[in-house]
CSV table of C-alpha atoms and ligand atoms in Angstrom, one decimal:
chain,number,residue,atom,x,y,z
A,1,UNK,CA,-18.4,-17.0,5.9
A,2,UNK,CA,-16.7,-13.9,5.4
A,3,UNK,CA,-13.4,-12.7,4.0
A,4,UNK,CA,-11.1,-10.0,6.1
A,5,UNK,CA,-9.2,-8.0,3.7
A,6,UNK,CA,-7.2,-6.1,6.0
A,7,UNK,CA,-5.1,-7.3,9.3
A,8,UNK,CA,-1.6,-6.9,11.5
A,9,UNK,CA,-2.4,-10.7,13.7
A,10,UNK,CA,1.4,-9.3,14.9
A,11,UNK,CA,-0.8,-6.8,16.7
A,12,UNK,CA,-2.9,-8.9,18.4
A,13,UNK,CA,-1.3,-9.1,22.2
A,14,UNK,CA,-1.6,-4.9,21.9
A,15,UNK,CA,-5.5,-5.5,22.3
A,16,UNK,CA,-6.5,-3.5,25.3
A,17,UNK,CA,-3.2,-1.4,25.8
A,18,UNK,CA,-3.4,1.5,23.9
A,19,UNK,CA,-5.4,4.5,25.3
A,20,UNK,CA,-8.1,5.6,23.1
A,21,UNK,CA,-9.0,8.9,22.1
A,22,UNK,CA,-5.1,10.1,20.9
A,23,UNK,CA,-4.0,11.6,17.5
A,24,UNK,CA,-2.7,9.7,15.1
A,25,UNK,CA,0.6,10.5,15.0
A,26,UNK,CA,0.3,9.8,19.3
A,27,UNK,CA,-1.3,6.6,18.5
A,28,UNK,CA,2.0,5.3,16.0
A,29,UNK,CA,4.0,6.6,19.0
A,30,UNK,CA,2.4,4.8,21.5
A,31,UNK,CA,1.9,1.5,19.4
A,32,UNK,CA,5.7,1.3,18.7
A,33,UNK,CA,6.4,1.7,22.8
A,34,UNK,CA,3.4,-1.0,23.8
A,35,UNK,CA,5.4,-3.1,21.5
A,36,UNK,CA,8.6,-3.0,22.4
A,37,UNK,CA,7.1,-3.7,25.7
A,38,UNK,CA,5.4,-6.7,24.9
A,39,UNK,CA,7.1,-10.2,25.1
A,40,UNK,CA,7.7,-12.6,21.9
A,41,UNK,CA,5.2,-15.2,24.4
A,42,UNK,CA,2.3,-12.4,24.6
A,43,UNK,CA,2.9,-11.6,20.9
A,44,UNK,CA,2.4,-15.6,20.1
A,45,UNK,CA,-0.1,-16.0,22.1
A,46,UNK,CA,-1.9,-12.6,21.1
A,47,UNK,CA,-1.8,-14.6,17.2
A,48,UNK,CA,-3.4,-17.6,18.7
A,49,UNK,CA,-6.1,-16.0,20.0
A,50,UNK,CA,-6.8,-13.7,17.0
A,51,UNK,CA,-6.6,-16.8,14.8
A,52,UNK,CA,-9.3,-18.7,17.2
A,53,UNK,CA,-11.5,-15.1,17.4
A,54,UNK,CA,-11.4,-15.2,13.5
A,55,UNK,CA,-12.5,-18.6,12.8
A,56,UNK,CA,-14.9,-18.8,15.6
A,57,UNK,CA,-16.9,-15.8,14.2
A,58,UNK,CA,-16.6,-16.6,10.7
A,59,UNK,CA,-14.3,-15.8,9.1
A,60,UNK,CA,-12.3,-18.2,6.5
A,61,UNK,CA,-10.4,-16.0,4.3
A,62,UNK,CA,-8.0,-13.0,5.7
A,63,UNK,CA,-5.5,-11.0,4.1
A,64,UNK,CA,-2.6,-10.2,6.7
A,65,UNK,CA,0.4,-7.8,6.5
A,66,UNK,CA,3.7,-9.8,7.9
A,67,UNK,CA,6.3,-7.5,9.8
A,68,UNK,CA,8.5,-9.0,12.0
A,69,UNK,CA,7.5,-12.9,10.4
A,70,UNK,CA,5.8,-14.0,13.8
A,71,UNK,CA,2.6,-14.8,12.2
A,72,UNK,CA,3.3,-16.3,9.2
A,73,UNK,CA,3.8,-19.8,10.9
A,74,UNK,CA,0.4,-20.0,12.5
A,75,UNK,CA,-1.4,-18.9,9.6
A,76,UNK,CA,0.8,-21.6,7.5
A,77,UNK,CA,-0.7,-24.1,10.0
A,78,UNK,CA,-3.8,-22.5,9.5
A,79,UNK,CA,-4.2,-23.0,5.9
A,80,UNK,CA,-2.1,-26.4,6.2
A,81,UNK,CA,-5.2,-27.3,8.7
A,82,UNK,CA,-7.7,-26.2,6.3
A,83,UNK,CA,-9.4,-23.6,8.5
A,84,UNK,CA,-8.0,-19.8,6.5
A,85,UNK,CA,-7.0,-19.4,3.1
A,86,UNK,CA,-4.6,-16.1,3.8
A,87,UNK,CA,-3.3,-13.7,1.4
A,88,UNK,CA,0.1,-12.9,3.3
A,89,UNK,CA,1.4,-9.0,2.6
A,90,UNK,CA,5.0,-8.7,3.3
A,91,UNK,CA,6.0,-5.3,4.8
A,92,UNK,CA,8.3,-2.8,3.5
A,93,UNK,CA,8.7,0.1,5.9
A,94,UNK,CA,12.2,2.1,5.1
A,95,UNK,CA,12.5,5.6,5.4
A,96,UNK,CA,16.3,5.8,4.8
A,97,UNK,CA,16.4,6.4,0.3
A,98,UNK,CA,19.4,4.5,0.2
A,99,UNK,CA,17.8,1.0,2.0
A,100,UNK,CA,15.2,1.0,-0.2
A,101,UNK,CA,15.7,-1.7,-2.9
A,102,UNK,CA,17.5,-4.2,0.4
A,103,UNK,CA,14.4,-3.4,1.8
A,104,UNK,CA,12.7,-4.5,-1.2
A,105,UNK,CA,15.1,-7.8,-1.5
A,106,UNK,CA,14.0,-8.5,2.2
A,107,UNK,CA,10.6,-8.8,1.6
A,108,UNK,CA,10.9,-11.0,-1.3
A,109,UNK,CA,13.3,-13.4,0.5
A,110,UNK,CA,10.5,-14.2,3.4
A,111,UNK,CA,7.7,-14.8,0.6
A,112,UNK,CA,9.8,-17.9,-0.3
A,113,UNK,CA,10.0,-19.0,3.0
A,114,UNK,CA,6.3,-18.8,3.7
A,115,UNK,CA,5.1,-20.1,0.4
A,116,UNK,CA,6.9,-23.1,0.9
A,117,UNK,CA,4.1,-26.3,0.5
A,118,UNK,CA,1.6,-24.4,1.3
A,119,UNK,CA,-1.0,-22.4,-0.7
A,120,UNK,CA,-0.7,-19.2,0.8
A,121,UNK,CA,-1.6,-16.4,-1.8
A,122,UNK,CA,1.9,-13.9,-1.4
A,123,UNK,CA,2.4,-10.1,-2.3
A,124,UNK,CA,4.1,-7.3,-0.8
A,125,UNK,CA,2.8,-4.2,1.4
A,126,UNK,CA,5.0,-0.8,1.1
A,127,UNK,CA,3.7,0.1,4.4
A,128,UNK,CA,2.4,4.4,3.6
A,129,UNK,CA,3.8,6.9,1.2
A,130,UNK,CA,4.7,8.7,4.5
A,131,UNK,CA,7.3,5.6,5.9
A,132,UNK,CA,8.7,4.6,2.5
A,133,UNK,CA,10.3,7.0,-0.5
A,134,UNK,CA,10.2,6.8,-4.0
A,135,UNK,CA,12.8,4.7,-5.0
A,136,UNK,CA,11.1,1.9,-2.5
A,137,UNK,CA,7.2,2.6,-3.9
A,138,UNK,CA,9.1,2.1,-7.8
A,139,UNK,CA,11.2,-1.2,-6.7
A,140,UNK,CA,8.0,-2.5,-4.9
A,141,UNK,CA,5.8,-1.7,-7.7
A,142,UNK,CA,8.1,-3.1,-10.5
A,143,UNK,CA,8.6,-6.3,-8.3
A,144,UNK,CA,4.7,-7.0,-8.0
A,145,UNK,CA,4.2,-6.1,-11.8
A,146,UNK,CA,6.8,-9.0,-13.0
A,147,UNK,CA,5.6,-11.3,-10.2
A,148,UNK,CA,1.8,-10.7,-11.1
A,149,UNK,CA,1.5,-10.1,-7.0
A,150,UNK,CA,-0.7,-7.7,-5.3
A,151,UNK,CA,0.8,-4.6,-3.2
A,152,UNK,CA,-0.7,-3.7,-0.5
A,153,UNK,CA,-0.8,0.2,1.1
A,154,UNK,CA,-2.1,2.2,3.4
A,155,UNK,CA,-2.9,5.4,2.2
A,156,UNK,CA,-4.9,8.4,2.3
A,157,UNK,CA,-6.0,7.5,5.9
A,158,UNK,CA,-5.8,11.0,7.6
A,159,UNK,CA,-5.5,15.1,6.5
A,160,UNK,CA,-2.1,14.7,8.2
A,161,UNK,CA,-0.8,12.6,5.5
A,162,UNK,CA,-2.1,14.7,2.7
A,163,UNK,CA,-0.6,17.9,4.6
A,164,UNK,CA,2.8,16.5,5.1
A,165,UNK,CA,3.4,15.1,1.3
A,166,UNK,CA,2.0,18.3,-0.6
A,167,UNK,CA,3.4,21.0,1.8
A,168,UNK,CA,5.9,18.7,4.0
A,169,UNK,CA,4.7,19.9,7.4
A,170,UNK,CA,2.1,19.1,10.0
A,171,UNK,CA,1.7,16.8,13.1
A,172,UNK,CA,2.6,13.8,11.0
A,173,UNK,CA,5.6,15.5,9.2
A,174,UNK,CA,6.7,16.7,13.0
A,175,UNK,CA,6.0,13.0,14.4
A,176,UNK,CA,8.4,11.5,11.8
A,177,UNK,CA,10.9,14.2,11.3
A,178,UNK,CA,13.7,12.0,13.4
A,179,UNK,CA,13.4,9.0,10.8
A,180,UNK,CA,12.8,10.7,7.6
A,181,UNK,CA,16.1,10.4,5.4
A,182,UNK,CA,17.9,13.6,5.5
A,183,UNK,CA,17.6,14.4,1.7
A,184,UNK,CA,13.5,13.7,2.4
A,185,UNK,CA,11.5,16.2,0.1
A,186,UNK,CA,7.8,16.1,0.0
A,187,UNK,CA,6.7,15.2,-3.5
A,188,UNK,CA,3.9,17.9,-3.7
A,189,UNK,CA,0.9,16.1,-4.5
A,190,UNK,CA,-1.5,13.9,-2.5
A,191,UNK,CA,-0.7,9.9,-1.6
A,192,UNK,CA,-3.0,8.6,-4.2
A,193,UNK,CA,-1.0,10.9,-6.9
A,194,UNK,CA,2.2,10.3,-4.9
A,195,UNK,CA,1.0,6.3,-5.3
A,196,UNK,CA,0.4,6.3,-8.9
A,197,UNK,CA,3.6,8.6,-9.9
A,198,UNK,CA,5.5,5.6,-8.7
A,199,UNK,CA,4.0,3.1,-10.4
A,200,UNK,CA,1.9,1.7,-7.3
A,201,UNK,CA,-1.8,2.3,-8.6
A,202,UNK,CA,-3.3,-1.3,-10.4
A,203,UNK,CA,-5.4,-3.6,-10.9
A,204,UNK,CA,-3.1,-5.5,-8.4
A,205,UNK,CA,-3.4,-2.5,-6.1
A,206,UNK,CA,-5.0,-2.7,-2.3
A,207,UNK,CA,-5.2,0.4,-1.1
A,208,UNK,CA,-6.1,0.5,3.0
A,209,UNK,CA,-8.8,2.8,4.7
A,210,UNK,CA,-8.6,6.5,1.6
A,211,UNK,CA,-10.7,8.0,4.1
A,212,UNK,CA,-9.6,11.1,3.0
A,213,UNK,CA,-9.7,11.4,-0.8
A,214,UNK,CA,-10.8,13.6,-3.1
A,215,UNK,CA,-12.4,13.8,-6.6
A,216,UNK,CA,-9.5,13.4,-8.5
A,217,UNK,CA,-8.5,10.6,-6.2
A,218,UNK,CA,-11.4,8.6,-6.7
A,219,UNK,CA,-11.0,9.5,-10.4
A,220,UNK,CA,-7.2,7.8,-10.4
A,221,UNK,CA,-8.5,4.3,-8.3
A,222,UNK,CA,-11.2,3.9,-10.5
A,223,UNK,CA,-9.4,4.5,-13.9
A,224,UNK,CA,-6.0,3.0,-12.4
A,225,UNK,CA,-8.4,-0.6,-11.5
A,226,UNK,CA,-7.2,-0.4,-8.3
A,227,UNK,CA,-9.2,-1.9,-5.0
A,228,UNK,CA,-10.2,-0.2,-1.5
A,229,UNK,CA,-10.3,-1.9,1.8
A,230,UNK,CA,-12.2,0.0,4.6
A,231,UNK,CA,-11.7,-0.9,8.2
A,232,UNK,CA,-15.1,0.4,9.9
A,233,UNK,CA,-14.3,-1.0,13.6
A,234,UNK,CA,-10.6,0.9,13.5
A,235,UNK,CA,-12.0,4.1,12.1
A,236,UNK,CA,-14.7,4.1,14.9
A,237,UNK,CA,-11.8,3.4,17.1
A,238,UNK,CA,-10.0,6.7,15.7
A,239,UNK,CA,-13.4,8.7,15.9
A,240,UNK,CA,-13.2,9.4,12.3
A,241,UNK,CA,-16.5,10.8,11.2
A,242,UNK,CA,-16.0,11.1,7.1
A,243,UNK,CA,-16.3,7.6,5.2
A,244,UNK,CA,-16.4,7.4,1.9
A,245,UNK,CA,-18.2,4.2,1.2
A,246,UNK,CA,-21.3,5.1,-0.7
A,247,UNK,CA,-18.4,6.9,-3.2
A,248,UNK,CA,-16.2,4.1,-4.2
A,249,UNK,CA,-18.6,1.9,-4.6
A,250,UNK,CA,-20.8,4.4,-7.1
A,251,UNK,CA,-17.8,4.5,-8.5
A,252,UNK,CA,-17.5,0.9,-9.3
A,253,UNK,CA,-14.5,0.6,-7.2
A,254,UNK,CA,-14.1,-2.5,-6.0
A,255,UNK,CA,-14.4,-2.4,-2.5
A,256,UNK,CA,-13.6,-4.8,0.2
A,257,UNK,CA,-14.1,-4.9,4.6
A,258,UNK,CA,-11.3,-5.3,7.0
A,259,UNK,CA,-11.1,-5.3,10.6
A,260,UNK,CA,-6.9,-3.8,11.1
A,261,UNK,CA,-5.0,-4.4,14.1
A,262,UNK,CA,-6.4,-5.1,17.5
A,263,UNK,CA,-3.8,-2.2,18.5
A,264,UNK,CA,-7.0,0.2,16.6
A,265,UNK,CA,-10.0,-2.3,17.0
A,266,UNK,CA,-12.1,-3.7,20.0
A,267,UNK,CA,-12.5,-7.2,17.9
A,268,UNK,CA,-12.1,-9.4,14.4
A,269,UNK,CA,-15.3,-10.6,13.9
A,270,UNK,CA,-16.3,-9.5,10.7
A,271,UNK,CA,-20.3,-9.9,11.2
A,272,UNK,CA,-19.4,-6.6,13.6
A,273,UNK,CA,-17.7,-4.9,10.8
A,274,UNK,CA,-20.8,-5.4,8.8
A,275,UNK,CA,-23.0,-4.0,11.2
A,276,UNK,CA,-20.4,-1.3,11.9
A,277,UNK,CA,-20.1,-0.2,8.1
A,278,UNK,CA,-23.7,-0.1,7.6
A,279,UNK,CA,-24.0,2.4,10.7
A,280,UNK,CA,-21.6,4.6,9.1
A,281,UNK,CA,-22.9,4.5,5.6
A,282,UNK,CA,-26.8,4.8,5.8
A,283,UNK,CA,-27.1,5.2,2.4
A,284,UNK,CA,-25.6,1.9,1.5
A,285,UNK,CA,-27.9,-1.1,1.6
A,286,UNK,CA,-27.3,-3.9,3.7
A,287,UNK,CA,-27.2,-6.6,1.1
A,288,UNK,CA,-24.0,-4.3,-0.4
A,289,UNK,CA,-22.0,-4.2,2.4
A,290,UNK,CA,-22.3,-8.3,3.2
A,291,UNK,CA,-21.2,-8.6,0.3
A,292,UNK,CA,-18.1,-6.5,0.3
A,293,UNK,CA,-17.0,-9.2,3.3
A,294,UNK,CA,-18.2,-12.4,1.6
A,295,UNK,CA,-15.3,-15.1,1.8
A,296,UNK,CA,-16.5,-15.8,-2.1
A,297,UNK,CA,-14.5,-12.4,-2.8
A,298,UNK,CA,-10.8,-13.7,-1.5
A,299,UNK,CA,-10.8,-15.2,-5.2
A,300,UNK,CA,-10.1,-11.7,-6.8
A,301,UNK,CA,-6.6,-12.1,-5.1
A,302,UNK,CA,-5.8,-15.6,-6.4
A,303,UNK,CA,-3.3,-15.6,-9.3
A,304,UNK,CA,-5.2,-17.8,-12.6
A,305,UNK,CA,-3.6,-21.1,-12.5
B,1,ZN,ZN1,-3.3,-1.6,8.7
């Protein structure tokens, strides 16, 4: 049975419908069109089918980023029906600086909603350090400390991140330059540095896919506590070649397997993740990477009674 750390079931119905092979920043671009394309019925039944995919192959503990709160009711059925225990992410995407605690207040109000008799784990999910600012990474951060909640972030996940918060430029800066809040300023330092000047780096801290970090970086996530999820399926998808693996886990950086969206991923069965991660990490054993996905591993995210 196997635990997947990192999903977007909201981007299930996208399976299949965006092209391969593009840049990143072409990829976001193309990921918001297919979805503004696609029905609320596709989308529904897209979740359906992921759940179904999931639990036919395996798996029985996921942790899922909530959006636009169209999964959250399946997966309360789900755990209600005894098949998933989830850990549900609520997103907080908000470039404009003046948003950002609403943002923030948004995010919290849908956790009571879903958490409502049911035993869903809850936490919150600043999308990037690229669509949120500062104010939102500190509010976040300060939120999930007093609630003893994880966050949830993707960072580090391409050079085009790095580039556009030390030296604000770049294909990603360019990309986003029509949402960015006018008074936008990069910060001048990397996303993990960017992460822990506002508060965001933990021992509650689930950091999605660092394929590109450096020393220092892994220096901060290990003394910081934080945690890693990999996504070895969605980086294939990309074409990534770098993948850090063998690193974090020398490192003692606890490190867990994800499958991401179907909108970057051909499937969610977790056993191909397995196989998939050990391709790209020869030098890991076999025995390590099973057990980065064992469902037994879904307990580091469960609040002490
Ligand atoms: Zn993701």
């Amino acid at each position: 049975m196997y635990f997947n750390a990192h999903c977007h079931l909201e981007l299930s119905a996208l399976g299949g419908r965006i092209p391969r092979g593009l840049s990143f920043p072409h990829w976001l671009e193309s990921l918001v069109r297919t979805k503004r394309e696609t029905t609320q019925d596709e989308i529904q039944e897209g979740i359906k089918r992921a759940i179904n995919r999931m639990v036919d192959t395996g798996t029985s503990a996921l942790a899922d980023i909530n959006s636009a709160d169209i999964a959250s009711g399946p997966l309360r059925t789900a755990v209600g029906d005894g098949i998933l225990q989830v850990h549900l992410y609520h997103e907080i995407l908000k470039f404009e600086e003046d948003k950002a605690n609403e943002a923030v207040s948004e995010a919290m109000a849908k956790q009571h909603r879903d958490s409502q008799g049911v035993d869903m784990v809850e936490g919150l999910s600043p999308h990037s350090p690229y669509t949120t600012t500062g104010t939102l990474l500190r509010s976040a951060a300060k939120v999930a400390t007093e609630r003893h909640q994880w966050l949830c972030i993707h960072a580090a996940e391409i050079p085009e991140e790095r580039e556009m918060l030390l030296h604000g430029r770049g294909a990603l800066r360019d990309f986003l330059s029509p949402f960015l809040d006018p008074n936008w300023k990069p910060p001048g330092m990397g996303p993990i540095q960017w992460l822990d000047a506002c508060g965001c780096l933990g021992p509650r801290t689930l950091l999605v896919h660092c394929n590109d970090i450096n020393e220092e970086d892994v220096n901060l996530i290990r003394d910081r506590g934080a945690s890693v999820v990999v996504c070895p399926g969605s980086h294939i998808w990309f074409g990534r070649d770098a993948f850090p693996l063998a690193r974090l886990i020398a490192e003692g950086i606890p490190v867990y397997l994800g499958t991401d969206s179907l909108a970057s991923n051909d499937d969610l069965d977790m056993g191909r993740e397995i196989q998939l991660a050990c391709e790209l990490s020869p030098g890991v054993e076999e025995d390590t990477i099973r057990h980065l996905a064992d469902f037994t591993r879904f307990r580091d995210f469960v609040p002490a009674p």
